[in-house]
Coordinates of C-alpha atoms in Angstrom, one line a residue:
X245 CA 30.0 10.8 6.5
X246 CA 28.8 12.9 3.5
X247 CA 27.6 17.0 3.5
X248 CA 24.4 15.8 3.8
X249 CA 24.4 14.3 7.0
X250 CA 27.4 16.9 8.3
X251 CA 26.1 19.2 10.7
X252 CA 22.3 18.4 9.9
X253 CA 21.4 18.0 13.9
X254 CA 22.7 21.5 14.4
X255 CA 21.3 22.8 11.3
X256 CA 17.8 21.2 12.0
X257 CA 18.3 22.5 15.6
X258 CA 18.7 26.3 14.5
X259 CA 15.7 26.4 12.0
X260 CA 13.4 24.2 14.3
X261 CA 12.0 27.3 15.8
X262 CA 11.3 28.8 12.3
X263 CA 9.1 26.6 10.7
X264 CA 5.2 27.2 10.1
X265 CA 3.4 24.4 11.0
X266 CA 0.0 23.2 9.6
X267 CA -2.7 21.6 11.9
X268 CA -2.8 17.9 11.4
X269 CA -4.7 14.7 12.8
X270 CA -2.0 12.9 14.9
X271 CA -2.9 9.1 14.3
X272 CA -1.0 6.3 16.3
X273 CA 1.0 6.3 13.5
X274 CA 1.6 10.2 13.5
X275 CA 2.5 10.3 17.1
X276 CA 4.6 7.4 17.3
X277 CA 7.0 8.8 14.5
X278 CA 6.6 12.0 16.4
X279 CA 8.2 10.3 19.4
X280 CA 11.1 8.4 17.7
X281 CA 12.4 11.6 15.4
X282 CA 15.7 11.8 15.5
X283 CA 15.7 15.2 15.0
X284 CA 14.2 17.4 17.5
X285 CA 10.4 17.3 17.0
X286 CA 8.2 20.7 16.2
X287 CA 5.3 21.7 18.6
X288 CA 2.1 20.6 17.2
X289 CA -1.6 21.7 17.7
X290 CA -3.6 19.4 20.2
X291 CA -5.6 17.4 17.3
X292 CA -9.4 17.4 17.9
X293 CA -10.5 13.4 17.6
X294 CA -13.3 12.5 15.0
X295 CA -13.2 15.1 12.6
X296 CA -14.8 14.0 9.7
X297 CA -13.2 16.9 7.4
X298 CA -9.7 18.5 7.0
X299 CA -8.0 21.4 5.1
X300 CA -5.7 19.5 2.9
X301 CA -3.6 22.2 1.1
X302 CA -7.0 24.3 0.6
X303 CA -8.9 21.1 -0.4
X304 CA -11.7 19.8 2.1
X305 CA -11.4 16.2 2.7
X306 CA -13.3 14.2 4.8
X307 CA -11.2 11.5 6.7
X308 CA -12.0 8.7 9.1
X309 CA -10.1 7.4 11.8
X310 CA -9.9 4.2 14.1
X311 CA -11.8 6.1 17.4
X312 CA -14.6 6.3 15.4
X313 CA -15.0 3.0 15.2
X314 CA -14.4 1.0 18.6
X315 CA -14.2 -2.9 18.5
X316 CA -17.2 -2.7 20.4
X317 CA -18.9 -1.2 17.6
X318 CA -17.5 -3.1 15.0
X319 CA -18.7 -6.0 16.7
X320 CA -22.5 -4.8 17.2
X321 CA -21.9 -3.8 13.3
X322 CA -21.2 -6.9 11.6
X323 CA -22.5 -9.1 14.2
X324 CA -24.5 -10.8 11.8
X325 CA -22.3 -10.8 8.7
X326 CA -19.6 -13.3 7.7
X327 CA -16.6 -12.4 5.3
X328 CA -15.4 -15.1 2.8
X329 CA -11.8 -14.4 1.9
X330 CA -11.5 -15.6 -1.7
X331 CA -7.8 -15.6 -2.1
X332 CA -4.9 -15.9 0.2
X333 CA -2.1 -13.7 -1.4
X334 CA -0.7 -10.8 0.1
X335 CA -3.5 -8.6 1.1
X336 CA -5.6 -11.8 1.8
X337 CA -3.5 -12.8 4.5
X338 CA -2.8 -9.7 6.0
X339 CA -6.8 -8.6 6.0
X340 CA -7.8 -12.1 7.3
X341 CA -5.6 -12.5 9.9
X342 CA -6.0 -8.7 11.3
X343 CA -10.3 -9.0 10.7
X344 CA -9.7 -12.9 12.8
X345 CA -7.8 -11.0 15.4
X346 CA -10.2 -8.5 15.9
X347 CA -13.3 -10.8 16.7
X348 CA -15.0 -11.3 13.6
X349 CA -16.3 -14.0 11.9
X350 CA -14.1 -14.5 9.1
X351 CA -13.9 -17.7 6.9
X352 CA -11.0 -18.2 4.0
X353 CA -12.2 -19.9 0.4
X354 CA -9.0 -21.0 -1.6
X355 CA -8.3 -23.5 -3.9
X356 CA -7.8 -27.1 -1.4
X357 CA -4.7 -28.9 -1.5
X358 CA -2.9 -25.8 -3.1
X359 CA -0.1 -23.7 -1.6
X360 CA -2.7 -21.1 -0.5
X361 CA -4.6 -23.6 1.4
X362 CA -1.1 -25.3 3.2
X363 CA -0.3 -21.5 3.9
X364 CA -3.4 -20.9 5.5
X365 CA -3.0 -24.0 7.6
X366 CA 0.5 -23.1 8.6
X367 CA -1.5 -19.6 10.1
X368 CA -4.2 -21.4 12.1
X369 CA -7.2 -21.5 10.0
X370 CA -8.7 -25.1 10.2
X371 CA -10.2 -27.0 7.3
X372 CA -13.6 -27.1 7.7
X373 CA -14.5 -24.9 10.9
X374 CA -13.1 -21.3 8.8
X375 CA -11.1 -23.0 5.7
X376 CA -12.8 -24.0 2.7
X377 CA -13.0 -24.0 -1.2
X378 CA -13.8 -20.6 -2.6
X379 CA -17.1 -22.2 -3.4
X380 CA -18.4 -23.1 0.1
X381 CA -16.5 -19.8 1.4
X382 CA -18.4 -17.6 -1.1
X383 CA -21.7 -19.4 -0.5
X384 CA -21.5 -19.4 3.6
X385 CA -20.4 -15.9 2.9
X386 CA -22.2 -12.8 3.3
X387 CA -19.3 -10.2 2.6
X388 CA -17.5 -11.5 -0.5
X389 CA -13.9 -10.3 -0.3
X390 CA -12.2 -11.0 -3.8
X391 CA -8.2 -10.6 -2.9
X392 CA -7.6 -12.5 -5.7
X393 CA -4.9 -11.8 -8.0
X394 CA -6.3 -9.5 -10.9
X395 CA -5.3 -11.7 -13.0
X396 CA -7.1 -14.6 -10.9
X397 CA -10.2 -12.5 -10.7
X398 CA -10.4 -12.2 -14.2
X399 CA -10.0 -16.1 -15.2
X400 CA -12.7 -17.0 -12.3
X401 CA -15.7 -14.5 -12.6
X402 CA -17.5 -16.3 -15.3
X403 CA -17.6 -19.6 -11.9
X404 CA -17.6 -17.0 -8.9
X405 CA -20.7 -14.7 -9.6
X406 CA -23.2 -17.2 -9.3
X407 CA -22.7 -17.0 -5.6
X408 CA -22.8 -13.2 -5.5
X409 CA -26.6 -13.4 -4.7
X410 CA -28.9 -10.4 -3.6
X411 CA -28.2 -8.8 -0.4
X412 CA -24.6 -10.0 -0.6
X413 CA -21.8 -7.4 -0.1
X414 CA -19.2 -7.6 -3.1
X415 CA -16.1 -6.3 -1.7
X416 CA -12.6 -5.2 -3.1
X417 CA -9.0 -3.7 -2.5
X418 CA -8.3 -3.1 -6.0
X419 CA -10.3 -0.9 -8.6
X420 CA -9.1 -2.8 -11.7
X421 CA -11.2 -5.1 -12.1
X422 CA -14.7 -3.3 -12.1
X423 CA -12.9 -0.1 -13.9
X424 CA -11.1 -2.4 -16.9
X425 CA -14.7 -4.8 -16.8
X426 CA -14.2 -4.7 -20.8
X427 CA -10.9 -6.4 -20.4
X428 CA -11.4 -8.4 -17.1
X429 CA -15.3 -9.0 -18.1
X430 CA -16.3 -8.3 -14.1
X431 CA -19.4 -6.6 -14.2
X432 CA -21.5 -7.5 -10.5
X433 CA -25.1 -7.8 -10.3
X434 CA -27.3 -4.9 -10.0
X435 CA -28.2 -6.1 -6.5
X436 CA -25.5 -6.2 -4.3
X437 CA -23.4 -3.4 -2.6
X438 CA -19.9 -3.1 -4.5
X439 CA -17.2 -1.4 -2.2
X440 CA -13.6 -1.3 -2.1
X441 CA -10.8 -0.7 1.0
X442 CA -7.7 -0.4 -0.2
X443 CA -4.7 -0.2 2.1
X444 CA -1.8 1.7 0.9
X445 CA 0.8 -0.7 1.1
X446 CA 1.1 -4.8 1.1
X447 CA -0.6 -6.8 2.9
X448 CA 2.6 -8.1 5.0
X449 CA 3.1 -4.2 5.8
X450 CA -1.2 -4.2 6.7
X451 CA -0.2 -7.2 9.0
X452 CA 3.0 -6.0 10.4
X453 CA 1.6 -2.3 11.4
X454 CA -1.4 -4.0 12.8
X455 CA 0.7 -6.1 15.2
X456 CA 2.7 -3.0 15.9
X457 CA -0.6 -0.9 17.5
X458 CA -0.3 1.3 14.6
X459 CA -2.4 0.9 11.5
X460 CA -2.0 1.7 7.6
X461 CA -3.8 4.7 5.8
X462 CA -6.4 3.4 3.4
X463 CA -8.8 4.7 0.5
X464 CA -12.7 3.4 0.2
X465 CA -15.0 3.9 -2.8
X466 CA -18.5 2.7 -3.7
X467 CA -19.3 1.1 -7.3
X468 CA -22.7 0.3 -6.1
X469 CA -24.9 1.2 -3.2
X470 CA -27.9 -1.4 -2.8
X471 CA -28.3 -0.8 0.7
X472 CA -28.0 2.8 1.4
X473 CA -25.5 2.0 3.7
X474 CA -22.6 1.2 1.4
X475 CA -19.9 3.6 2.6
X476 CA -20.5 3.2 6.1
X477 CA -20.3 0.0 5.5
X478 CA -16.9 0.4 3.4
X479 CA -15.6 2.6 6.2
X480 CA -16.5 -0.1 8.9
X481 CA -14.4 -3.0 6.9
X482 CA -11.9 -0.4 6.6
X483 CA -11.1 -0.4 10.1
X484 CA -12.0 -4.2 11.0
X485 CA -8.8 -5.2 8.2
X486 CA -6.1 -2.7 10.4
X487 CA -6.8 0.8 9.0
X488 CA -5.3 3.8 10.7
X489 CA -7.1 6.2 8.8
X490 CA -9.5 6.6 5.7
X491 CA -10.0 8.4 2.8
X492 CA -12.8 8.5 -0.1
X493 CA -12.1 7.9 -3.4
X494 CA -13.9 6.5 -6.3
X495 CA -12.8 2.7 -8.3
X496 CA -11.8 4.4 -11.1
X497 CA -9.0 7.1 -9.1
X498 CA -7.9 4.2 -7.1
X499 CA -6.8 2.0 -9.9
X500 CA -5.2 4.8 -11.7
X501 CA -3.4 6.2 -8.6
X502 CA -2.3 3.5 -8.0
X503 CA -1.0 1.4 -11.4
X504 CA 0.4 5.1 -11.4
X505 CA 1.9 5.2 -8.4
X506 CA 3.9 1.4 -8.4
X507 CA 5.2 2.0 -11.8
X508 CA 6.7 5.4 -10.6
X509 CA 8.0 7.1 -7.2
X510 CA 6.6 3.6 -5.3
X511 CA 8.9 1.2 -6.9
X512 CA 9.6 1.3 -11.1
X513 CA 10.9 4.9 -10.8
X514 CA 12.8 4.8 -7.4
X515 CA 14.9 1.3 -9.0
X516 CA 15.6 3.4 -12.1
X517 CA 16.4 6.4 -10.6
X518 CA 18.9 4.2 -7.8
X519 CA 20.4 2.2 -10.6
X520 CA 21.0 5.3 -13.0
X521 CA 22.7 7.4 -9.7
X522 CA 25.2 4.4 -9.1
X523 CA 25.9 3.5 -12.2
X524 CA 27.4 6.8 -12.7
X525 CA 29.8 6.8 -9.5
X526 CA 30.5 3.4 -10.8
X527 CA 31.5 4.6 -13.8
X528 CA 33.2 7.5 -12.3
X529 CA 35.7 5.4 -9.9
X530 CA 33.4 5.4 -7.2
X531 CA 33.9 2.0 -5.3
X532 CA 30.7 -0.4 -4.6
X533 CA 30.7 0.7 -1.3
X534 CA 30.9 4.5 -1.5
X535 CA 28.3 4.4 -4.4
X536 CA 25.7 2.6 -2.8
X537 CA 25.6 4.3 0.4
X538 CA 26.0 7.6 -1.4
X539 CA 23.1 6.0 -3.5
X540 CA 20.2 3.9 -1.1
X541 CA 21.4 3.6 2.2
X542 CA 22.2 7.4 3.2
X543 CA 18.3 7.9 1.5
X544 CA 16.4 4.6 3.2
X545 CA 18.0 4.9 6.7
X546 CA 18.9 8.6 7.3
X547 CA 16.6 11.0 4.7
X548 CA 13.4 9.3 3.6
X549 CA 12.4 8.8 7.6
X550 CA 12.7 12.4 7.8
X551 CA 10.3 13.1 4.5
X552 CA 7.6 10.4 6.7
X553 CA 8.0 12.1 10.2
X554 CA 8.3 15.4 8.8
X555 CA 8.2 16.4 5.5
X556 CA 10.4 17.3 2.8
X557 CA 11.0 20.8 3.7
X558 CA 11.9 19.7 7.3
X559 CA 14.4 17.1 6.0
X560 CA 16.5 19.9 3.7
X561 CA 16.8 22.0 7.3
X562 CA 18.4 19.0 8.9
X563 CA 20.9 18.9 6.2
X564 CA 24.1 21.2 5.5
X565 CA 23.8 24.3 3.6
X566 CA 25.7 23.0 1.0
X567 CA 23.6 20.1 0.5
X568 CA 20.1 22.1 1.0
X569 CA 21.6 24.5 -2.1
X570 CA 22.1 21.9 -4.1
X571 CA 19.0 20.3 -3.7
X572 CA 17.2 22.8 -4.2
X573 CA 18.9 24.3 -7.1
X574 CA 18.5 20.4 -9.2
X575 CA 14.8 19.3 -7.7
X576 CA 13.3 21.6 -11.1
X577 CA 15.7 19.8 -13.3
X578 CA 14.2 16.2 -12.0
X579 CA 11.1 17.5 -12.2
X580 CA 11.1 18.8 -16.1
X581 CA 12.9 15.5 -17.4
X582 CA 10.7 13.6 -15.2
X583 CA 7.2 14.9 -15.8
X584 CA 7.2 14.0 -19.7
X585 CA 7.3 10.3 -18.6
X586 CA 4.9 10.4 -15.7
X587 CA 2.6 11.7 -18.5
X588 CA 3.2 8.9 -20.8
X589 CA 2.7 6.6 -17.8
X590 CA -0.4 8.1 -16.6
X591 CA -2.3 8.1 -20.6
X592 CA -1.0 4.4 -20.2
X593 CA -2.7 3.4 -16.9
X594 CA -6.0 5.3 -18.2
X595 CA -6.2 4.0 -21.5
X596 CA -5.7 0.0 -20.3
X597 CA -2.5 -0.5 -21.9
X598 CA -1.6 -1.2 -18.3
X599 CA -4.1 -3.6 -17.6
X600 CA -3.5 -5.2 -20.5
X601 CA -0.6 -6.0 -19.9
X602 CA -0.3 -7.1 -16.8
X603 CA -3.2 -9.2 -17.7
X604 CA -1.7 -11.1 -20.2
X605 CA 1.4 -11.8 -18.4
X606 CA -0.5 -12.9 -14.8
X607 CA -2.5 -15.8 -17.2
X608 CA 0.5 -17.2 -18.5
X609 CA 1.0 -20.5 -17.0
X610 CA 4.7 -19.8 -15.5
X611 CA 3.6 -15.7 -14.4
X612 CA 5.6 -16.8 -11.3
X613 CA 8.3 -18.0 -12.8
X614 CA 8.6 -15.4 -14.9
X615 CA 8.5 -12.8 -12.4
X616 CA 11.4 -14.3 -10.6
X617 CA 13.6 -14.5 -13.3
X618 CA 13.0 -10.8 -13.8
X619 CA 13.6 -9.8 -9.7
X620 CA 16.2 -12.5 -9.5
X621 CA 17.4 -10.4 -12.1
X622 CA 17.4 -7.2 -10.3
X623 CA 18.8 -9.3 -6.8
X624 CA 21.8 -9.6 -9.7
X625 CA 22.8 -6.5 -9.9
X626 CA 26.2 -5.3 -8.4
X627 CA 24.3 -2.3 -6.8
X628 CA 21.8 -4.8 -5.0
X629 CA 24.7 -7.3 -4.0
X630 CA 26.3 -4.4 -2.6
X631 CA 23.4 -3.7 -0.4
X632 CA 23.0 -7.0 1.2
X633 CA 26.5 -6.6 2.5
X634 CA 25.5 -3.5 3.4
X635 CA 22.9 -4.1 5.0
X636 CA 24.5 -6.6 7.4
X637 CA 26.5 -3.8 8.4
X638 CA 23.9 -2.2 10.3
X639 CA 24.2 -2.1 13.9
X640 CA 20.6 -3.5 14.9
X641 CA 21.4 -6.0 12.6
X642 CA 24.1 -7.5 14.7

């Protein structure tokens, strides 16, 4: 067992009683992690339900919750509206089959015959009755939800906005292709409502936490407000696809969070980072073994659930003193080699070189080929080889 995890329940234990603790909204997701800490838990505020605004660090924000919209509600809501699924990716299949389970009249448009529509079979939607081309679905439709790929919504606009008619709802999870329109050459009518929802995580993990009771966090914007009632109505869909909670946002902060955000802590900077740590032990003597749990399985299985139940602070008290010093003491030197990178990334991701890019490598013809050469690639490495060993190691995994 390393210094980190040494000691850490006693450590956590003595400073449990010291730490300042700021009000927060306990969502299902909140409490639950609450209950299955396995440190001992801090005594929080009774949250008020439906607050529509919340001291974030100084910065009011207004946030939504689940409560505030019932089933019964969202029923009376879109009791006349039908949503048309074009795509049946990630987020496609997550959203549909969450918005299906909760009542509402949901129809899927992908391409027949192709392994979208056999997938979609396979998850109980029936050709004809609530599966159909994109064409029929996006002209029986009356809330347009592109989840296509970017790359996808790009190549089909030109075909799919004749049946974005007036009075239609255009809906989104994704801000690229309205904020990049001069490279994805999107641009909606002037008479429809254009809104977004976009869960914070995939659509397996929007499916898997709505199955669980629970429910992922989730940003809305509005591009365009026909109606008058475009956020509401934003808010509403929010909830009907598995939201927890939401936030407001705008297209163009989504996109550029969130390109942002993938390319650095999400997943491109946490694989460099990993790979970079164990290749030094590696190259030190370490053995496989030692380096990756020293590397990713002491941080996915014992520190990073601390960080989501509790926060960073929280998690250096439940480790040793010798490990909090260090920590502390190396965080600033992260952070100053670090931050010259983020910036490059961010000017990226702003200027479209982003987009561009991953643009013109989803149209290539063999994108998903590609792509698995490159992950196969990464499934290659000793330090990933190591972990499926590893991870067959775990005791719930017996």
């Amino acid at each position: 067992m390393s210094s980190l995890a040494r000691s850490g329940l006693r450590s956590a234990a003595r400073s449990a009683t010291h730490l300042r603790v700021p009000a927060r909204t306990l969502t299902v997701l909140a409490s639950r992690a609450a209950r299955v800490a396995p440190v001992p838990a801090r005594s929080v505020p009774a949250a008020v339900r439906g607050m529509k605004t919340l001291d974030f660090a100084g910065t009011p924000e207004k946030v939504y919750e689940r409560e505030d919209w019932p089933l019964e509600k969202l029923h009376d809501y879109f009791k006349n509206e039908t949503f048309a699924l074009l795509g049946y990716g990630s987020q496609g299949h997550g959203q549909g089959l969450n918005l299906r389970d909760n009542g509402m009249n949901v129809i899927v448009g992908v391409r027949k015959d192709g392994e979208s529509w056999r997938q979609a079979i396979e998850d109980g939607w029936v050709p004809g009755k609530n599966l159909f081309s994109i064409e029929e679905a996006a002209t029986k439709g009356t809330i347009l939800m592109n989840l296509l790929s970017d790359a996808a919504q790009t190549s089909t606009w030109s075909h799919l906005q004749q049946f974005v008619t007036k009075g239609k709802t255009l809906y989104f999870s994704h801000g690229f292709s309205i904020v990049y329109k001069d490279q994805t050459k999107v641009v909606p009518p002037a008479d429809v409502d254009v809104i977004l929802c976009a869960p914070k995580g995939s659509g397996r993990t929007v499916r898997t936490l709505f199955k669980e009771g629970r429910g992922i966090n989730s940003s809305v914007a509005v591009f365009q407000d026909v109606s008058g009632h475009a956020l509401e109505k934003a808010v509403a869909i929010g909830m009907a696809v598995g939201s927890g909670y939401i936030y407001e946002t705008t297209f163009e902060k989504e996109v550029y969070s969130d390109l942002y955000g993938e390319r650095g802590c999400l997943m491109g900077g946490i694989q460099g980072m990993f790979k970079a740590q164990y290749d030094v032990l590696r190259a030190n003597g370490h053995s496989p073994s030692e380096a990756f749990n020293e590397t990713c399985e002491e941080a996915l299985e014992s520190l990073y659930p601390l960080i989501a139940q509790n926060g960073m602070d929280y998690m250096y008290k439940a480790c040793s003193t010798t490990a909090r010093r260090g920590a502390l003491d190396w965080a600033p030197e992260f952070e100053a080699a670090c931050k010259p990178v983020f910036e490059r990334l961010y000017e990226s991701v702003k200027t479209g070189a982003e987009t561009r890019r991953a643009l013109e490598f989803g149209s290539r013809k063999t994108y998903r080929e590609d792509y698995d050469k490159e992950t196969d690639a990464i499934a290659d490495q000793e330090m990933w080889r190591v972990g499926h060993v590893v991870r067959g190691l775990r005791p719930n995994r017996k």
